[in-house]
Short mmCIF file of C-alpha atoms in Angstrom, two decimals:
data_model
loop_
_atom_site.label_atom_id
_atom_site.label_comp_id
_atom_site.label_asym_id
_atom_site.label_seq_id
_atom_site.Cartn_x
_atom_site.Cartn_y
_atom_site.Cartn_z
CA UNK A 1 17.02 115.75 82.50
CA UNK A 2 15.75 119.26 83.15
CA UNK A 3 12.00 119.64 83.21
CA UNK A 4 9.74 122.33 81.84
CA UNK A 5 10.65 125.70 83.32
CA UNK A 6 8.20 128.51 83.90
CA UNK A 7 8.46 131.98 85.33
CA UNK A 8 7.34 133.78 87.28
CA UNK A 9 5.86 131.29 89.73
CA UNK A 10 3.45 133.83 91.20
CA UNK A 11 2.05 137.11 89.94
CA UNK A 12 -0.47 139.52 91.41
CA UNK A 13 -1.81 142.31 89.21
CA UNK A 14 -4.77 144.64 89.12
CA UNK A 15 -7.49 144.27 86.53
CA UNK A 16 -6.79 145.99 83.24
CA UNK A 17 -3.03 145.58 83.72
CA UNK A 18 -0.87 143.44 81.44
CA UNK A 19 1.13 140.36 82.34
CA UNK A 20 3.46 137.95 80.55
CA UNK A 21 4.48 134.41 81.35
CA UNK A 22 7.52 132.56 80.07
CA UNK A 23 8.04 128.86 79.37
CA UNK A 24 11.13 126.88 78.44
CA UNK A 25 10.21 123.33 77.34
CA UNK A 26 12.25 120.18 77.70
CA UNK A 27 15.10 120.21 75.22
CA UNK A 28 14.13 118.58 71.94
CA UNK A 29 10.39 118.76 72.53
CA UNK A 30 8.72 120.06 69.39
CA UNK A 31 5.23 120.47 70.82
CA UNK A 32 4.41 123.07 73.45
CA UNK A 33 1.08 123.73 75.16
CA UNK A 34 -0.35 126.46 77.36
CA UNK A 35 -3.19 125.48 79.69
CA UNK A 36 -5.33 127.52 82.06
CA UNK A 37 -6.40 125.81 85.28
CA UNK A 38 -9.04 127.57 87.31
CA UNK A 39 -9.40 126.46 90.93
CA UNK A 40 -11.44 123.27 91.19
CA UNK A 41 -11.26 122.47 87.49
CA UNK A 42 -9.02 120.51 85.20
CA UNK A 43 -6.53 122.25 82.90
CA UNK A 44 -8.03 123.75 79.74
CA UNK A 45 -5.93 124.10 76.61
CA UNK A 46 -5.36 127.67 75.46
CA UNK A 47 -2.90 127.13 72.62
CA UNK A 48 -0.74 124.38 71.13
CA UNK A 49 2.45 124.93 69.11
CA UNK A 50 4.29 122.52 66.87
CA UNK A 51 7.77 124.02 66.60
CA UNK A 52 7.00 127.70 65.94
CA UNK A 53 3.62 127.14 64.30
CA UNK A 54 0.22 127.24 65.97
CA UNK A 55 -1.67 123.93 65.82
CA UNK A 56 -4.72 124.83 67.91
CA UNK A 57 -5.71 128.16 69.44
CA UNK A 58 -9.46 127.68 69.26
CA UNK A 59 -9.94 128.27 72.99
CA UNK A 60 -7.59 131.24 73.30
CA UNK A 61 -9.50 134.49 74.04
CA UNK A 62 -7.74 136.36 71.28
CA UNK A 63 -9.11 139.75 72.24
CA UNK A 64 -6.87 139.73 75.31
CA UNK A 65 -4.57 136.72 75.16
CA UNK A 66 -1.62 136.23 72.83
CA UNK A 67 1.19 133.71 72.66
CA UNK A 68 4.27 133.21 70.58
CA UNK A 69 7.06 130.72 70.10
CA UNK A 70 9.21 132.58 67.64
CA UNK A 71 12.26 130.30 67.48
CA UNK A 72 10.42 127.08 68.20
CA UNK A 73 11.84 126.75 71.70
CA UNK A 74 10.80 129.22 74.44
CA UNK A 75 7.30 130.60 74.52
CA UNK A 76 5.56 133.56 76.08
CA UNK A 77 1.89 133.98 76.93
CA UNK A 78 0.54 137.48 77.41
CA UNK A 79 -2.71 138.82 78.81
CA UNK A 80 -3.65 142.42 78.01
CA UNK A 81 -5.77 143.71 79.68
CA UNK A 82 -6.37 141.24 82.51
CA UNK A 83 -9.80 140.56 83.97
CA UNK A 84 -10.74 139.17 87.39
CA UNK A 85 -11.79 135.88 85.79
CA UNK A 86 -8.25 135.38 84.47
CA UNK A 87 -7.15 134.44 87.98
CA UNK A 88 -5.86 130.90 87.55
CA UNK A 89 -2.75 128.77 87.25
CA UNK A 90 -1.18 128.91 83.80
CA UNK A 91 0.54 125.64 82.99
CA UNK A 92 3.02 125.08 80.20
CA UNK A 93 3.60 121.54 78.94
CA UNK A 94 5.78 120.03 76.27
CA UNK A 95 6.03 116.76 74.41
CA UNK A 96 8.32 115.23 71.80
CA UNK A 97 5.52 115.43 69.31
CA UNK A 98 1.75 115.59 69.04
CA UNK A 99 0.24 112.64 70.88
CA UNK A 100 3.32 111.91 72.96
CA UNK A 101 3.38 112.09 76.75
CA UNK A 102 3.12 115.66 77.98
CA UNK A 103 5.33 116.97 80.75
CA UNK A 104 4.06 119.93 82.72
CA UNK A 105 5.95 122.82 84.25
CA UNK A 106 5.22 124.01 87.81
CA UNK A 107 2.83 126.69 86.56
CA UNK A 108 2.39 130.40 87.16
CA UNK A 109 -0.28 131.32 89.70
CA UNK A 110 -1.94 134.55 88.60
CA UNK A 111 -4.16 136.60 90.88
CA UNK A 112 -6.05 139.52 89.37
CA UNK A 113 -7.47 141.96 91.92
CA UNK B 1 -22.91 117.62 78.27
CA UNK B 2 -19.29 118.12 79.35
CA UNK B 3 -16.64 116.35 77.29
CA UNK B 4 -15.12 114.53 80.26
CA UNK B 5 -17.10 114.05 83.46
CA UNK B 6 -15.86 112.83 86.80
CA UNK B 7 -17.30 112.60 90.29
CA UNK B 8 -15.38 115.39 92.08
CA UNK B 9 -15.51 113.63 95.44
CA UNK B 10 -13.85 114.04 97.81
CA UNK B 11 -13.33 110.39 98.51
CA UNK B 12 -12.19 109.93 102.10
CA UNK B 13 -10.84 106.44 102.76
CA UNK B 14 -8.69 104.77 105.41
CA UNK B 15 -5.29 103.33 104.64
CA UNK B 16 -5.54 99.91 103.04
CA UNK B 17 -8.92 100.55 101.45
CA UNK B 18 -9.76 99.93 97.81
CA UNK B 19 -11.22 102.89 95.97
CA UNK B 20 -12.55 103.27 92.44
CA UNK B 21 -12.95 106.39 90.31
CA UNK B 22 -15.16 106.60 87.26
CA UNK B 23 -15.11 108.88 84.26
CA UNK B 24 -17.30 109.25 81.19
CA UNK B 25 -16.47 110.99 77.93
CA UNK B 26 -18.80 112.36 75.31
CA UNK B 27 -16.81 112.15 72.07
CA UNK B 28 -16.94 108.66 70.60
CA UNK B 29 -14.01 109.58 68.33
CA UNK B 30 -11.68 109.83 71.33
CA UNK B 31 -8.72 107.53 70.84
CA UNK B 32 -6.35 107.91 73.77
CA UNK B 33 -7.12 107.79 77.45
CA UNK B 34 -5.08 108.59 80.52
CA UNK B 35 -5.17 109.11 84.23
CA UNK B 36 -3.09 112.00 85.57
CA UNK B 37 -2.34 112.70 89.20
CA UNK B 38 -2.15 116.23 90.57
CA UNK B 39 -0.92 116.94 94.07
CA UNK B 40 -2.08 120.09 95.85
CA UNK B 41 -0.56 123.20 94.23
CA UNK B 42 1.56 121.05 91.90
CA UNK B 43 1.47 120.30 88.20
CA UNK B 44 -0.34 117.25 86.75
CA UNK B 45 1.78 114.16 86.15
CA UNK B 46 0.93 111.13 84.06
CA UNK B 47 -0.13 108.21 86.25
CA UNK B 48 -0.96 105.71 83.54
CA UNK B 49 -2.33 105.31 80.08
CA UNK B 50 -5.57 103.36 79.66
CA UNK B 51 -5.73 100.61 77.07
CA UNK B 52 -8.74 98.80 75.65
CA UNK B 53 -7.61 95.55 77.21
CA UNK B 54 -7.22 97.16 80.60
CA UNK B 55 -3.89 97.58 82.30
CA UNK B 56 -2.36 97.32 85.72
CA UNK B 57 0.58 99.04 87.35
CA UNK B 58 1.20 97.78 90.85
CA UNK B 59 -1.77 98.77 93.00
CA UNK B 60 -3.40 100.72 90.16
CA UNK B 61 -5.72 99.21 87.55
CA UNK B 62 -7.27 101.13 84.68
CA UNK B 63 -10.16 99.93 82.54
CA UNK B 64 -11.74 101.30 79.36
CA UNK B 65 -15.21 100.52 78.03
CA UNK B 66 -15.50 102.11 74.59
CA UNK B 67 -19.12 101.03 74.09
CA UNK B 68 -20.19 102.86 77.23
CA UNK B 69 -17.56 105.60 76.84
CA UNK B 70 -16.44 104.93 80.36
CA UNK B 71 -13.03 104.81 82.04
CA UNK B 72 -12.19 103.66 85.53
CA UNK B 73 -9.26 103.70 87.92
CA UNK B 74 -9.00 101.26 90.82
CA UNK B 75 -6.53 101.80 93.64
CA UNK B 76 -5.93 98.86 95.95
CA UNK B 77 -4.34 98.99 99.41
CA UNK B 78 -4.48 102.79 99.55
CA UNK B 79 -1.49 104.62 101.01
CA UNK B 80 -1.35 108.04 102.63
CA UNK B 81 0.79 109.12 99.69
CA UNK B 82 -2.06 108.36 97.28
CA UNK B 83 -3.88 111.46 98.53
CA UNK B 84 -4.20 113.71 95.47
CA UNK B 85 -6.56 114.71 92.70
CA UNK B 86 -6.93 112.20 89.90
CA UNK B 87 -7.67 113.66 86.47
CA UNK B 88 -9.33 111.67 83.72
CA UNK B 89 -7.96 112.71 80.32
CA UNK B 90 -8.96 111.87 76.75
CA UNK B 91 -7.88 112.98 73.31
CA UNK B 92 -8.36 112.35 69.63
CA UNK B 93 -5.47 111.83 67.28
CA UNK B 94 -3.47 114.99 66.79
CA UNK B 95 -5.39 117.09 69.27
CA UNK B 96 -4.60 118.30 72.73
CA UNK B 97 -5.65 116.57 75.90
CA UNK B 98 -9.10 117.20 77.36
CA UNK B 99 -9.13 117.03 81.13
CA UNK B 100 -11.94 116.25 83.51
CA UNK B 101 -12.32 118.34 86.65
CA UNK B 102 -10.64 115.69 88.72
CA UNK B 103 -11.59 113.48 91.65
CA UNK B 104 -10.06 114.27 95.02
CA UNK B 105 -8.84 111.39 97.16
CA UNK B 106 -7.90 111.73 100.81
CA UNK B 107 -6.38 108.70 102.52
CA UNK B 108 -6.22 108.83 106.30
CA UNK B 109 -4.41 106.70 108.89
#
């Protein structure tokens, strides 16, 4: 079974630039999550989708971050404009449903200079 | 007070040692508990769920104390391949996972 796919794997941008990350969840998984993991910390949830609807985006910095899952499958996470403190690994995870085991993708490592 | 607290370590142990990690959580409404393992520069992977009655999977034993809001993970007969960061994770029904910062384990020969 194919796992969660993410791209790109690495991205280096300058502050104030924009960046977008893509995630393709495991086939059939209705729930999709985006996490931010800063070095030395555990992953922190940014946004959770159930199909194409947002379940929880309380920790998403909405002034600069946006995410969508228009057709209930793939998802994109965008940062515009980026700040130095956005340097982190952005992890996408999916699960069959809310409360089910989450499977993580390999992550996108973002460096903002 | 942080929602999930762990001793960050690192724990440096020789092969064959027994090592225990502890974790406390602040929200008494938390319902599900897990230990995830994260290798260096890799994604987290579920190691085991933690049940009220305690559970064991080979060399790994997890315990939950709801009254004290405390979770533990015991690793017996440590292997070199156990070297990783162990993340304590809790959630309430219908919400996303809340991760601790992780405890780093290094097993040496």
